[in-house]
Short mmCIF file of C-alpha atoms in Angstrom, two decimals:
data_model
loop_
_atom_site.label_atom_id
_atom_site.label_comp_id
_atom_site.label_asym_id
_atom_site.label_seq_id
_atom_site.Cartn_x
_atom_site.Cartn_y
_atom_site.Cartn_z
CA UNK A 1 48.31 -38.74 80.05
CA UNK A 2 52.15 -37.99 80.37
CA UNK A 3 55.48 -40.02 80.47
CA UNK A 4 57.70 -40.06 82.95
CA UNK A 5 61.29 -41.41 83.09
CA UNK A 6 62.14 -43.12 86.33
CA UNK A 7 64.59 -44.47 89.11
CA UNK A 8 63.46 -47.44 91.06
CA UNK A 9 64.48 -49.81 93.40
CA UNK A 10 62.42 -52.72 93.69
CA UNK A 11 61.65 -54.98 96.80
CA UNK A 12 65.21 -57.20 96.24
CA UNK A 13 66.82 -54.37 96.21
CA UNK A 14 67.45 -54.04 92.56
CA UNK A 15 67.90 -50.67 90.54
CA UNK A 16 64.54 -50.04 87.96
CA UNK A 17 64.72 -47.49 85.32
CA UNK A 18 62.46 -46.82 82.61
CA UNK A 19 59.35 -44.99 81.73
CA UNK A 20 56.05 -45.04 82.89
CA UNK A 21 52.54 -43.43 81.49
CA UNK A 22 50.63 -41.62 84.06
CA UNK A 23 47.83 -38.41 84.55
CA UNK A 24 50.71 -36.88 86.70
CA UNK A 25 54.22 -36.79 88.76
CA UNK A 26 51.59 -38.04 91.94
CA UNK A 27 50.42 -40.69 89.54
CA UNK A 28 53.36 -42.00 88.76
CA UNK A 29 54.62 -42.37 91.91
CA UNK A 30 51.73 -43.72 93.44
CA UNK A 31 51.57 -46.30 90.46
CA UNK A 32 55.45 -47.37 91.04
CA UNK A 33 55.00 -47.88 94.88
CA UNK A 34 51.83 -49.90 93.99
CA UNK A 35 53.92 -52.63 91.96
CA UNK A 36 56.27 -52.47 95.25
CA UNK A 37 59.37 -49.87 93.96
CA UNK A 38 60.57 -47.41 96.03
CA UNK A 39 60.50 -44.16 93.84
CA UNK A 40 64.21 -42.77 93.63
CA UNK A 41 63.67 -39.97 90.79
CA UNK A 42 60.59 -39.15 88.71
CA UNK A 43 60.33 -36.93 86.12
CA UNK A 44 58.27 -35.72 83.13
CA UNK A 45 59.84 -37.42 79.45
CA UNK A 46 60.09 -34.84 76.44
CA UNK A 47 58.38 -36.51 73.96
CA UNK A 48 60.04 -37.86 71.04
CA UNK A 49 59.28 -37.98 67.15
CA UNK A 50 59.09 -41.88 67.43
CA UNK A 51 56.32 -41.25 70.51
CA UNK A 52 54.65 -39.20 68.67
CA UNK A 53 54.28 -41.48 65.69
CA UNK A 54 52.77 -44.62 67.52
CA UNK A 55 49.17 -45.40 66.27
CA UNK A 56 46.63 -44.42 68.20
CA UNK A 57 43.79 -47.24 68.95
CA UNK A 58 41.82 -49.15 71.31
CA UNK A 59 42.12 -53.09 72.49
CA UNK A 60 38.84 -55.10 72.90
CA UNK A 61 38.76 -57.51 76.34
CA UNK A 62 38.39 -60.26 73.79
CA UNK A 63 41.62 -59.52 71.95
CA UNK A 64 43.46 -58.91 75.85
CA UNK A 65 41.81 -62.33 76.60
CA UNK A 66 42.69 -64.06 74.01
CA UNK A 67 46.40 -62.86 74.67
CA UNK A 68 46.47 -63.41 78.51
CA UNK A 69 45.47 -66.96 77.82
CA UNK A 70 47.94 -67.72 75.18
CA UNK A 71 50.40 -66.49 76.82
CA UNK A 72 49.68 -68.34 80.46
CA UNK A 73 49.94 -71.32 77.51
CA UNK A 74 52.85 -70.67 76.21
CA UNK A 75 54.90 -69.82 79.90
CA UNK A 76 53.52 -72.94 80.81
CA UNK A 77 55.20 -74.84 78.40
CA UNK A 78 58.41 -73.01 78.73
CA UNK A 79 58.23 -71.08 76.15
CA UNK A 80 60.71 -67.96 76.52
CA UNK A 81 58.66 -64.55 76.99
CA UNK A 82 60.54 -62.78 74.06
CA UNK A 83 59.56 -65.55 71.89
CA UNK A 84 56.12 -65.67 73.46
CA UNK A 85 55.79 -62.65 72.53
CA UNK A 86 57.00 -62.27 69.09
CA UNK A 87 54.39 -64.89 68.06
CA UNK A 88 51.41 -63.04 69.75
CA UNK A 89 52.53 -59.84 67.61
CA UNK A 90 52.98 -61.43 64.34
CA UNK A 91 49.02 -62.95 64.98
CA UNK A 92 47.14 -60.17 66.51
CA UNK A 93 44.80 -58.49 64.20
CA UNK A 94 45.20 -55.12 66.19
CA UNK A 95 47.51 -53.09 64.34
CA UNK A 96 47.60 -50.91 67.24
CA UNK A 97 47.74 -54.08 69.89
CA UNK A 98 50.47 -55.26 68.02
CA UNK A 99 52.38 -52.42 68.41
CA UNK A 100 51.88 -52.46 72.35
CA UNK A 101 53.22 -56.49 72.37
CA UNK A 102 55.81 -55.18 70.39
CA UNK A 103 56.88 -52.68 72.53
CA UNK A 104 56.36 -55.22 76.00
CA UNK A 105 58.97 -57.26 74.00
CA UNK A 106 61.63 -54.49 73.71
CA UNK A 107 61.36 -53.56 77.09
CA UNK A 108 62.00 -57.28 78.49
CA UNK A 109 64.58 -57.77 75.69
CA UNK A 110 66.44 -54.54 77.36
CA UNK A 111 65.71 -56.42 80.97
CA UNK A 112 62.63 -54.68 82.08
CA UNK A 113 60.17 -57.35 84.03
CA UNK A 114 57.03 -57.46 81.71
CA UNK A 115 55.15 -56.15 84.66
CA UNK A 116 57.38 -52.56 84.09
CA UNK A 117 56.75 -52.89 80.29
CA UNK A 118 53.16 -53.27 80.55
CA UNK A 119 52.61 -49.94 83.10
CA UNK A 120 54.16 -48.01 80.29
CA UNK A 121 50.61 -48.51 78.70
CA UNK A 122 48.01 -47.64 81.26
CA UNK A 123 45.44 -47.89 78.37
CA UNK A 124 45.22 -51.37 77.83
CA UNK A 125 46.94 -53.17 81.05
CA UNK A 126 44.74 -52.07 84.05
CA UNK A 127 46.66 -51.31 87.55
CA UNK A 128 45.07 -55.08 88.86
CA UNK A 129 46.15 -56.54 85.46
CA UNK A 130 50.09 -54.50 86.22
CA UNK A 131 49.81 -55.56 89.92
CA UNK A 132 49.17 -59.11 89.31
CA UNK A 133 51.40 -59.82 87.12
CA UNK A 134 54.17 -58.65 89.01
CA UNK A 135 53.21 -61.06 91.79
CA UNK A 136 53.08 -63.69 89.43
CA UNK A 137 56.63 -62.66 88.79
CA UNK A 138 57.80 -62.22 92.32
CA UNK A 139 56.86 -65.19 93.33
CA UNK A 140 57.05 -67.52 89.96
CA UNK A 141 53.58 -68.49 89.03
CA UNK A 142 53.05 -66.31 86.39
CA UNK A 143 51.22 -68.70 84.21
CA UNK A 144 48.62 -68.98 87.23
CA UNK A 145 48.13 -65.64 87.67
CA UNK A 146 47.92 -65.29 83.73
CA UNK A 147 44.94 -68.09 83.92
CA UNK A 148 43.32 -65.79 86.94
CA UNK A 149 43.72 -62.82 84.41
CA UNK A 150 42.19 -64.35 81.47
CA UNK A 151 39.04 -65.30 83.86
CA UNK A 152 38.48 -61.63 85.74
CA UNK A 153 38.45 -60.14 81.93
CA UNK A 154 36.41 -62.41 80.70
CA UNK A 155 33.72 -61.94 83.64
CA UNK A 156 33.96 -58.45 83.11
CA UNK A 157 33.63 -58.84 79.51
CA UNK A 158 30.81 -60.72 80.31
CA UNK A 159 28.82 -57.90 82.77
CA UNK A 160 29.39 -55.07 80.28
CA UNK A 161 27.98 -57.46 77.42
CA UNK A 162 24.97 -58.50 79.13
CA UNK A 163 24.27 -54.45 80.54
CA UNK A 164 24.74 -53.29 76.65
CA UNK A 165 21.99 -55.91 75.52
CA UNK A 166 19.77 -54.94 78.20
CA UNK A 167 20.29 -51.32 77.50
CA UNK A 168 20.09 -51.39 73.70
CA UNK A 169 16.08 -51.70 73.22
CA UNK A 170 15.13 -48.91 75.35
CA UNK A 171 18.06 -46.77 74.31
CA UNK A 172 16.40 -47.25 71.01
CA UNK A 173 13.07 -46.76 72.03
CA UNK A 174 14.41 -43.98 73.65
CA UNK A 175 15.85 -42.20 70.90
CA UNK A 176 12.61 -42.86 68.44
CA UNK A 177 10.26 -41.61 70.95
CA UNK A 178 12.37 -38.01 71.16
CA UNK A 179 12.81 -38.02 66.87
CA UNK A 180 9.09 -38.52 66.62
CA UNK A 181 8.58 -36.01 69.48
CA UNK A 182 10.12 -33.46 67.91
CA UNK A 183 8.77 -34.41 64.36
CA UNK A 184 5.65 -33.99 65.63
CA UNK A 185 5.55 -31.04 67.40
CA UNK A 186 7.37 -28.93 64.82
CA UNK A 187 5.98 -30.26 61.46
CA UNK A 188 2.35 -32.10 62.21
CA UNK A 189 1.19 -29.94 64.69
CA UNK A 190 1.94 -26.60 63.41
CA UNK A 191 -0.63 -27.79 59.99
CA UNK A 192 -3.02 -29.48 62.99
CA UNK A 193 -2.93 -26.28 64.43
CA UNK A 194 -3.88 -24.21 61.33
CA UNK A 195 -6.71 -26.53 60.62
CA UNK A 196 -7.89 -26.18 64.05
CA UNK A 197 -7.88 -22.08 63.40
CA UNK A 198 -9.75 -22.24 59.94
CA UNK A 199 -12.37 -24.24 61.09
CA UNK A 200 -13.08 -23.18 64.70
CA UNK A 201 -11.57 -19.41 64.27
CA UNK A 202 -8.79 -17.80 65.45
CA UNK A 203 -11.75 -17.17 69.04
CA UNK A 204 -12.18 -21.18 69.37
CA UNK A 205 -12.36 -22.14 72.65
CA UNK A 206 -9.82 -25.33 73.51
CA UNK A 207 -9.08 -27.22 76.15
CA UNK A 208 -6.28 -26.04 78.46
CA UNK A 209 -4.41 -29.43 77.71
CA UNK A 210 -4.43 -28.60 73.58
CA UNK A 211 -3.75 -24.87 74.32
CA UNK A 212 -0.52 -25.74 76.15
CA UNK A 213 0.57 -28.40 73.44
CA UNK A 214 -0.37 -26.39 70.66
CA UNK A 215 1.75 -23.38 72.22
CA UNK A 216 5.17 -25.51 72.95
CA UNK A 217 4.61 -26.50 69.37
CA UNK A 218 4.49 -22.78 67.90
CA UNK A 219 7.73 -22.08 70.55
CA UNK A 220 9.62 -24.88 69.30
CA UNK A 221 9.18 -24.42 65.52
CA UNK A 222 10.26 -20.90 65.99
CA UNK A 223 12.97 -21.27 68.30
CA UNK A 224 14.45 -24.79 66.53
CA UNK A 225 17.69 -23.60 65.58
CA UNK A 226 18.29 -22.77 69.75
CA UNK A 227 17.30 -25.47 71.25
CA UNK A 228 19.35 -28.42 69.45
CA UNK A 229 22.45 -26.50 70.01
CA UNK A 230 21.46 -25.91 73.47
CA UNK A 231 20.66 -29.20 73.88
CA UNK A 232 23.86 -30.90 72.07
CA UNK A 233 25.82 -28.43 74.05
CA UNK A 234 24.20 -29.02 77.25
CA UNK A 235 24.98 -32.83 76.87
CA UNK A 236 28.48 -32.23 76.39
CA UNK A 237 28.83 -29.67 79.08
CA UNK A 238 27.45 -32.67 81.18
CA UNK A 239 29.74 -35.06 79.80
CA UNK A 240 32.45 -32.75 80.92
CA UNK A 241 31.65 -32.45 84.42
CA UNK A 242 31.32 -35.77 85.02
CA UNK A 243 34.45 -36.68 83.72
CA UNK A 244 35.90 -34.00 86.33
CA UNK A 245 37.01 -35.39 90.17
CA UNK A 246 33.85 -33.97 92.18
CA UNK A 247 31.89 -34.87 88.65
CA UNK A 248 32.33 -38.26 88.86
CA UNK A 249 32.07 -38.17 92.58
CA UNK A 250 28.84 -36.37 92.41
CA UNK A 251 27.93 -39.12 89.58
CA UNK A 252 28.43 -42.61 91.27
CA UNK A 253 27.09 -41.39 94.25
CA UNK A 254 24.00 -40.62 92.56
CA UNK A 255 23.65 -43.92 90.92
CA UNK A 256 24.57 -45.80 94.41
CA UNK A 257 21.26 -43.95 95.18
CA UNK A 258 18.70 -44.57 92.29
CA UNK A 259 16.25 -47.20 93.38
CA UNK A 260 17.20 -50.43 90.76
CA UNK A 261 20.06 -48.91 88.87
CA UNK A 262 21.98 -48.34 92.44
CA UNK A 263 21.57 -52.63 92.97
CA UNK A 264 23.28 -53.33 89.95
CA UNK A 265 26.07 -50.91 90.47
CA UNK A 266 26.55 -52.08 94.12
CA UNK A 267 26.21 -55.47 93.17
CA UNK A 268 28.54 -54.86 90.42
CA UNK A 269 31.41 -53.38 91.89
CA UNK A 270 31.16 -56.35 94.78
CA UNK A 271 31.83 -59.27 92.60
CA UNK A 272 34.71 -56.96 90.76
CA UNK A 273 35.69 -56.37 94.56
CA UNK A 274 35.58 -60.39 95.74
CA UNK A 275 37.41 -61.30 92.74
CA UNK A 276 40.12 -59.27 92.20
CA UNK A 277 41.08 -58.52 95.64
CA UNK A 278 40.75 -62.73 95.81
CA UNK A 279 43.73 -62.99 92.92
CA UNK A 280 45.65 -60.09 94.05
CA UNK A 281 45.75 -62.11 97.60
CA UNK A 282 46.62 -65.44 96.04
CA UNK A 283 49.52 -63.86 94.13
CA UNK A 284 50.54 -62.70 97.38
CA UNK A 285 49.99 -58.83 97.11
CA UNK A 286 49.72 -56.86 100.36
CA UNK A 287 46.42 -56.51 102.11
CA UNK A 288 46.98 -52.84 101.58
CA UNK A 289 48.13 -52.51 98.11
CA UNK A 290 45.38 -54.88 97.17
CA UNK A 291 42.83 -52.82 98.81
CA UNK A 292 43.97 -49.67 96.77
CA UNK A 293 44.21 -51.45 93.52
CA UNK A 294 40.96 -53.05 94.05
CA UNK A 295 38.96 -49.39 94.89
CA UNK A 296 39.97 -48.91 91.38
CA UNK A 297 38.79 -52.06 89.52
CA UNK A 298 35.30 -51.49 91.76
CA UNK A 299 34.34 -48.97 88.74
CA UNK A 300 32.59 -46.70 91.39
CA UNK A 301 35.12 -43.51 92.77
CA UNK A 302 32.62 -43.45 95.77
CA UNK A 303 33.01 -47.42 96.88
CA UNK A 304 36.78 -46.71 96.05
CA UNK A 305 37.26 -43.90 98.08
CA UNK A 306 35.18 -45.84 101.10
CA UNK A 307 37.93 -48.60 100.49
CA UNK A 308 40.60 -45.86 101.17
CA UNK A 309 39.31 -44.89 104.05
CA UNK A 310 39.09 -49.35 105.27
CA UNK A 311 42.88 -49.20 104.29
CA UNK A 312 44.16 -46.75 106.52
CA UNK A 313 41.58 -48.36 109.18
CA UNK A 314 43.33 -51.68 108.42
CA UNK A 315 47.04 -50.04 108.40
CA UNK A 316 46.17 -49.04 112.13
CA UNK A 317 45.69 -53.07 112.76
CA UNK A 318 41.64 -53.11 112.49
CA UNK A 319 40.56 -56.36 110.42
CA UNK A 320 38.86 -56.09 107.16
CA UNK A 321 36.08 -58.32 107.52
CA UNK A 322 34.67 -56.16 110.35
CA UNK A 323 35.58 -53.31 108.85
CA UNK A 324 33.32 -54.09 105.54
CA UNK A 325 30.74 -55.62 107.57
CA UNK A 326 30.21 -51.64 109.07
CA UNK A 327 30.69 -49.86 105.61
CA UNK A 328 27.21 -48.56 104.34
CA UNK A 329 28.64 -49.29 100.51
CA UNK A 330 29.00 -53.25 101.15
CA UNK A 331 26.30 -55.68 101.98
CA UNK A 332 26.35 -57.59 105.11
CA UNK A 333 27.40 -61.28 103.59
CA UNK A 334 30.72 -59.57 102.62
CA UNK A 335 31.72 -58.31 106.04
CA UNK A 336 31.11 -61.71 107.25
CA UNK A 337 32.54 -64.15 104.47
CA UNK A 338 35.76 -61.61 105.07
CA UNK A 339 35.75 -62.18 108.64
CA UNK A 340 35.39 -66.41 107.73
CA UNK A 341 38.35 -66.27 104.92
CA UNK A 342 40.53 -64.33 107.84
CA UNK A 343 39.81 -66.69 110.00
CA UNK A 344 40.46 -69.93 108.21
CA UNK A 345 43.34 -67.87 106.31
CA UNK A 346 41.19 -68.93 102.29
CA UNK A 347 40.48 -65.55 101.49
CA UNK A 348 40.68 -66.10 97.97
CA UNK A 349 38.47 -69.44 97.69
CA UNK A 350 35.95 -67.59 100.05
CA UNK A 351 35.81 -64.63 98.01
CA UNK A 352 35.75 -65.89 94.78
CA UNK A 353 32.67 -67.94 95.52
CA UNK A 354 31.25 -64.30 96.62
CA UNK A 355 32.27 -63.08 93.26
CA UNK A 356 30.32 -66.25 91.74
CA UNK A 357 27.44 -65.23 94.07
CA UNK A 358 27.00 -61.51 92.99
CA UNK A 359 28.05 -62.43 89.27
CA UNK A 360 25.09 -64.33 89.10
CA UNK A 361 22.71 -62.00 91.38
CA UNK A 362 24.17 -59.72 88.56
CA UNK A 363 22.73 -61.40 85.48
CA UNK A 364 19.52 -61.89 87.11
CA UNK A 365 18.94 -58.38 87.82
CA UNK A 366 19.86 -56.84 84.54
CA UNK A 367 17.65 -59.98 83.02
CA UNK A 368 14.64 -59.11 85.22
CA UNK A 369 15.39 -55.12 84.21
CA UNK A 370 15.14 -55.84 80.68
CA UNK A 371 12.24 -56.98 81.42
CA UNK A 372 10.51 -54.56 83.02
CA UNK A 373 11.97 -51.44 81.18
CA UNK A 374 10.72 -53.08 77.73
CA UNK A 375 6.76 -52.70 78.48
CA UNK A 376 7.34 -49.47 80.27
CA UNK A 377 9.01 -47.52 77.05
CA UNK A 378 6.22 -48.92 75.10
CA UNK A 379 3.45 -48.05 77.76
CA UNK A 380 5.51 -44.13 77.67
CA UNK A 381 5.40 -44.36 73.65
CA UNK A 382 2.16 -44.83 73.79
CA UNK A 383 1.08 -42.81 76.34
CA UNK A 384 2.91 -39.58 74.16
CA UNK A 385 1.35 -40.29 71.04
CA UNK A 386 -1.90 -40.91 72.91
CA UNK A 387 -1.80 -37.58 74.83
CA UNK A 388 -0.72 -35.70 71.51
CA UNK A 389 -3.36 -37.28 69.49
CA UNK A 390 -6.19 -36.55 72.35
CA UNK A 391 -4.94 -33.17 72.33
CA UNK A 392 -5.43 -32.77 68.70
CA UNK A 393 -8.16 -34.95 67.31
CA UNK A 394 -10.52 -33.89 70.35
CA UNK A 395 -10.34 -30.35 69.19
CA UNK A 396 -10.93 -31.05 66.16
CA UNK A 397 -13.94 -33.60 66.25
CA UNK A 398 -16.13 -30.77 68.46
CA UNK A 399 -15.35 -28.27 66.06
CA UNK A 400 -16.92 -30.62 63.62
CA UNK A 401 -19.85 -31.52 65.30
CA UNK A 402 -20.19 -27.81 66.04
CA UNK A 403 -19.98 -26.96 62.39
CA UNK A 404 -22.46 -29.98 61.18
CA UNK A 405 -24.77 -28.45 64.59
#
C-alpha cells in the first residue's frame, strides 16, 4: 500500500484535496471516481516521520460494529460528528482503532467529509463501507445508511464465524493425523522394522503392501531434514502465488469448481452480492458504481470480474436482471428477482430478502458440512492407523507362527 496526495472535484462541484491509501496511482484513481470525484491530480506522498510512527494493528468486525452502530446513534440524536467521534476514541479498546477514529476526526475537523477521511484507511473501512457512507452523506441519511452498515458487518461477521467453527474440528483432526503420520513412520516403524529383520531375516518374504510402507519409512527417516523444509517452503511458495493476480484468479475459480466447497462460495458471495448492492442502491449509488463496488465485497475475483463484464453490458443499456439471469456464476432466482425489483423499481427490499434467502441456505450448508466432514476424518484416521498397523502386525504375527512352526 502507498499514499497519494490528491485534487478532486466532487459531484457539486466542490474542490477535494487530501490523501488517499491505495496499491497504486490506478488504484487511487479508480477508488476517487468510485466515491463520485473527478480526479484532477494524483500523486505518490513522501512519507513522513509521523506516518511512519502510527501503530500498526488490526480491527475486529465486532469492534467496527460496535462503532458503526454507535455512531448511527449518536448522528441520530444530533450529536456533532467531531464530538461523536471524540467519544468513540476515548472508549475503544483498540489502541490501534483509536488511532484511526482519531485520525477520521482530524480530517473532518480540517473539512474533509468522513467518507474522504475514512478511504485514507483502506484497511479497516472497505470500498462498500467508503461508498456508502458517502451516499449517506450526499443525500443526508447517514444514520440509515450507518444502521445498514452495522447489519452487512454483522452478517458477514456472522458467515466467517460459523465457516471457522465448522472448519476447526477437521483442521484439527487434520493436523493430528499428519503429526502422528510422521511420528510413526520415522520413529515406530523404523524399531517395527528391525524387529521384523531379527526375527524373519534380513531374506523374509513380506507382503508388497509392508515392503512399500516399510521403505517410505527408511526414506523419510533419512531424508527428514529435506522434506519439512521442502514442505514449509512449498506452502509458502503456494501462499505466494495465490496472493498474486492470475493466483488468486486461478484460486477462486478452482473453488467455484469443487463439488460442496464451490456451493458455499457461490452461495456466499450471492447473499454478500443481494445485500450490499441492495444498500448501495437505497443510498442512491449508481447502478454502475454499485456493480463495481459490489464485485469486490463478493470475496471471489472470478464472480467480480463476471460482474465487470455485466457493467459494461449494462453501460451499453442491457438490464441487469437479464443479464444475471444468463451469467453461469449466478443462480437462476437472482436473474429473475432482479428483473422483478426493476420492474416494480424495490430493488433493495427484493434483494435483501435474497440476501436473507442465501444467508440462511448458507448456514445450512456449512451445518450439514460439519456434519459430514466430522465422521469422514475419523473414518480416514482410522483407516491410516489401520492400514499401518495391518502392514506391520501382519508381518510380524506369520513370522511368529513360522518361528513357533
Amino acid at each position: 500500500m502507498a499514499e497519494f496526495t490528491y485534487q478532486a472535484q466532487n459531484a457539486a462541484g466542490r474542490h477535494l484535496s487530501g490523501v488517499i491509501t491505495a496499491d497504486s496511482r490506478q488504484a487511487a484513481v479508480s477508488l476517487l471516481r468510485a466515491q463520485g470525484n473527478q480526479p484532477l491530480s494524483v500523486k505518490q506522498a513522501k512519507r513522513s516521520l509521523l506516518r511512519l510512527n502510527i501503530t500498526k494493528g488490526k480491527v475486529k468486525l465486532r469492534d467496527l460494529v460496535i462503532f458503526t452502530r454507535e455512531l448511527s446513534t449518536m448522528v441520530s440524536a444530533g450529536v456533532a460528528l467531531p464530538a461523536g467521534l471524540e467519544t468513540l476514541a476515548a472508549q475503544s479498546e483498540n489502541k490501534y482503532f483509536k488511532e484511526v477514529i482519531e485520525g477520521l476526526n482530524a480530517d473532518i475537523k480540517a473539512g474533509a467529509p468522513l467518507s474522504e477521511a475514512m478511504a485514507k484507511h483502506p484497511q479497516v473501512f472497505s470500498d462498500v463501507y467508503i461508498n456508502m457512507v458517502g451516499a449517506g452523506e450526499a443525500g443526508g441519511i447517514l444514520d440509515d445508511i450507518l444502521k445498514r452498515l452495522a447489519t452487512q458487518v454483522e452478517k458477514d461477521a456472522t458467515i466467517r464465524k460459523k465457516i471457522r467453527s465448522a472448519m476447526a474440528y477437521p483442521v484439527v483432526i487434520l493436523g493430528v493425523t499428519v503429526i502422528a503420520f510422521f511420528m510413526i513412520m520415522i520413529f515406530i516403524l523404523p524399531r517395527i522394522a528391525k524387529i521384523i529383520t531379527d526375527l524373519g531375516g534380513a531374506d523374509a518374504q513380506l507382503p508388497i503392501y509392508s515392503r512399500l510402507l516399510l521403505s517410505l519409512s527408511s526414506f523419510m527417516q533419512k531424508n527428514i531434514i529435506i522434506i519439512v523444509p521442502a514442505i514449509v517452503a512449498s506452502a509458502w511458495l503456494l501462499r505466494r502465488y495465490i496472493k498474486t493476480k492470475p493466483g488468486k484468479y486461478r484460486w477462486h475459480s478452482l473453488l467455484l469448481k469443487l463439488p460442496v466447497i464451490g456451493k458455499i462460495v457461490t452461495k456466499i458471495a450471492v447473499a454478500r452480492f443481494a445485500r450490499t448492492f441492495a444498500s448501495l442502491m437505497s443510498a442512491g449509488v449508481n447502478v454502475l458504481v454499485a456493480l463495481d463496488v459490489t464485485g469486490k465485497a463478493t470475496g471471489n475475483v472470478v464472480i467480480q470480474a463476471e460482474l465487470a463484464k455485466i457493467a459494461e453490458s449494462v453501460k451499453n443499456g442491457q438490464p441487469l436482471g437479464k443479464l444475471l439471469l444468463a451469467s453461469a456464476y449466478f443462480p437462476p432466482v437472482l436473474g429473475q428477482m432482479m428483473s422483478v425489483g426493476e420492474e416494480t423499481g424495490k430493488i433493495d427490499e427484493i434483494l435483501v430478502k435474497v440476501a436473507d434467502f442465501y444467508e440462511e441456505e448458507v448456514d445450512a450448508v456449512i451445518d450439514g458440512l460439519a456434519s459430514i466432514i466430522e465422521p469422514v476424518m475419523i473414518v480416514v484416521l482410522g483407516g491410516l492407523v489401520g492400514l499401518i498397523a495391518a502392514s506391520v502386525m501382519g508381518p510380524i504375527a506369520n513370522i511368529s507362527q513360522s518361528i513357533g512352526g
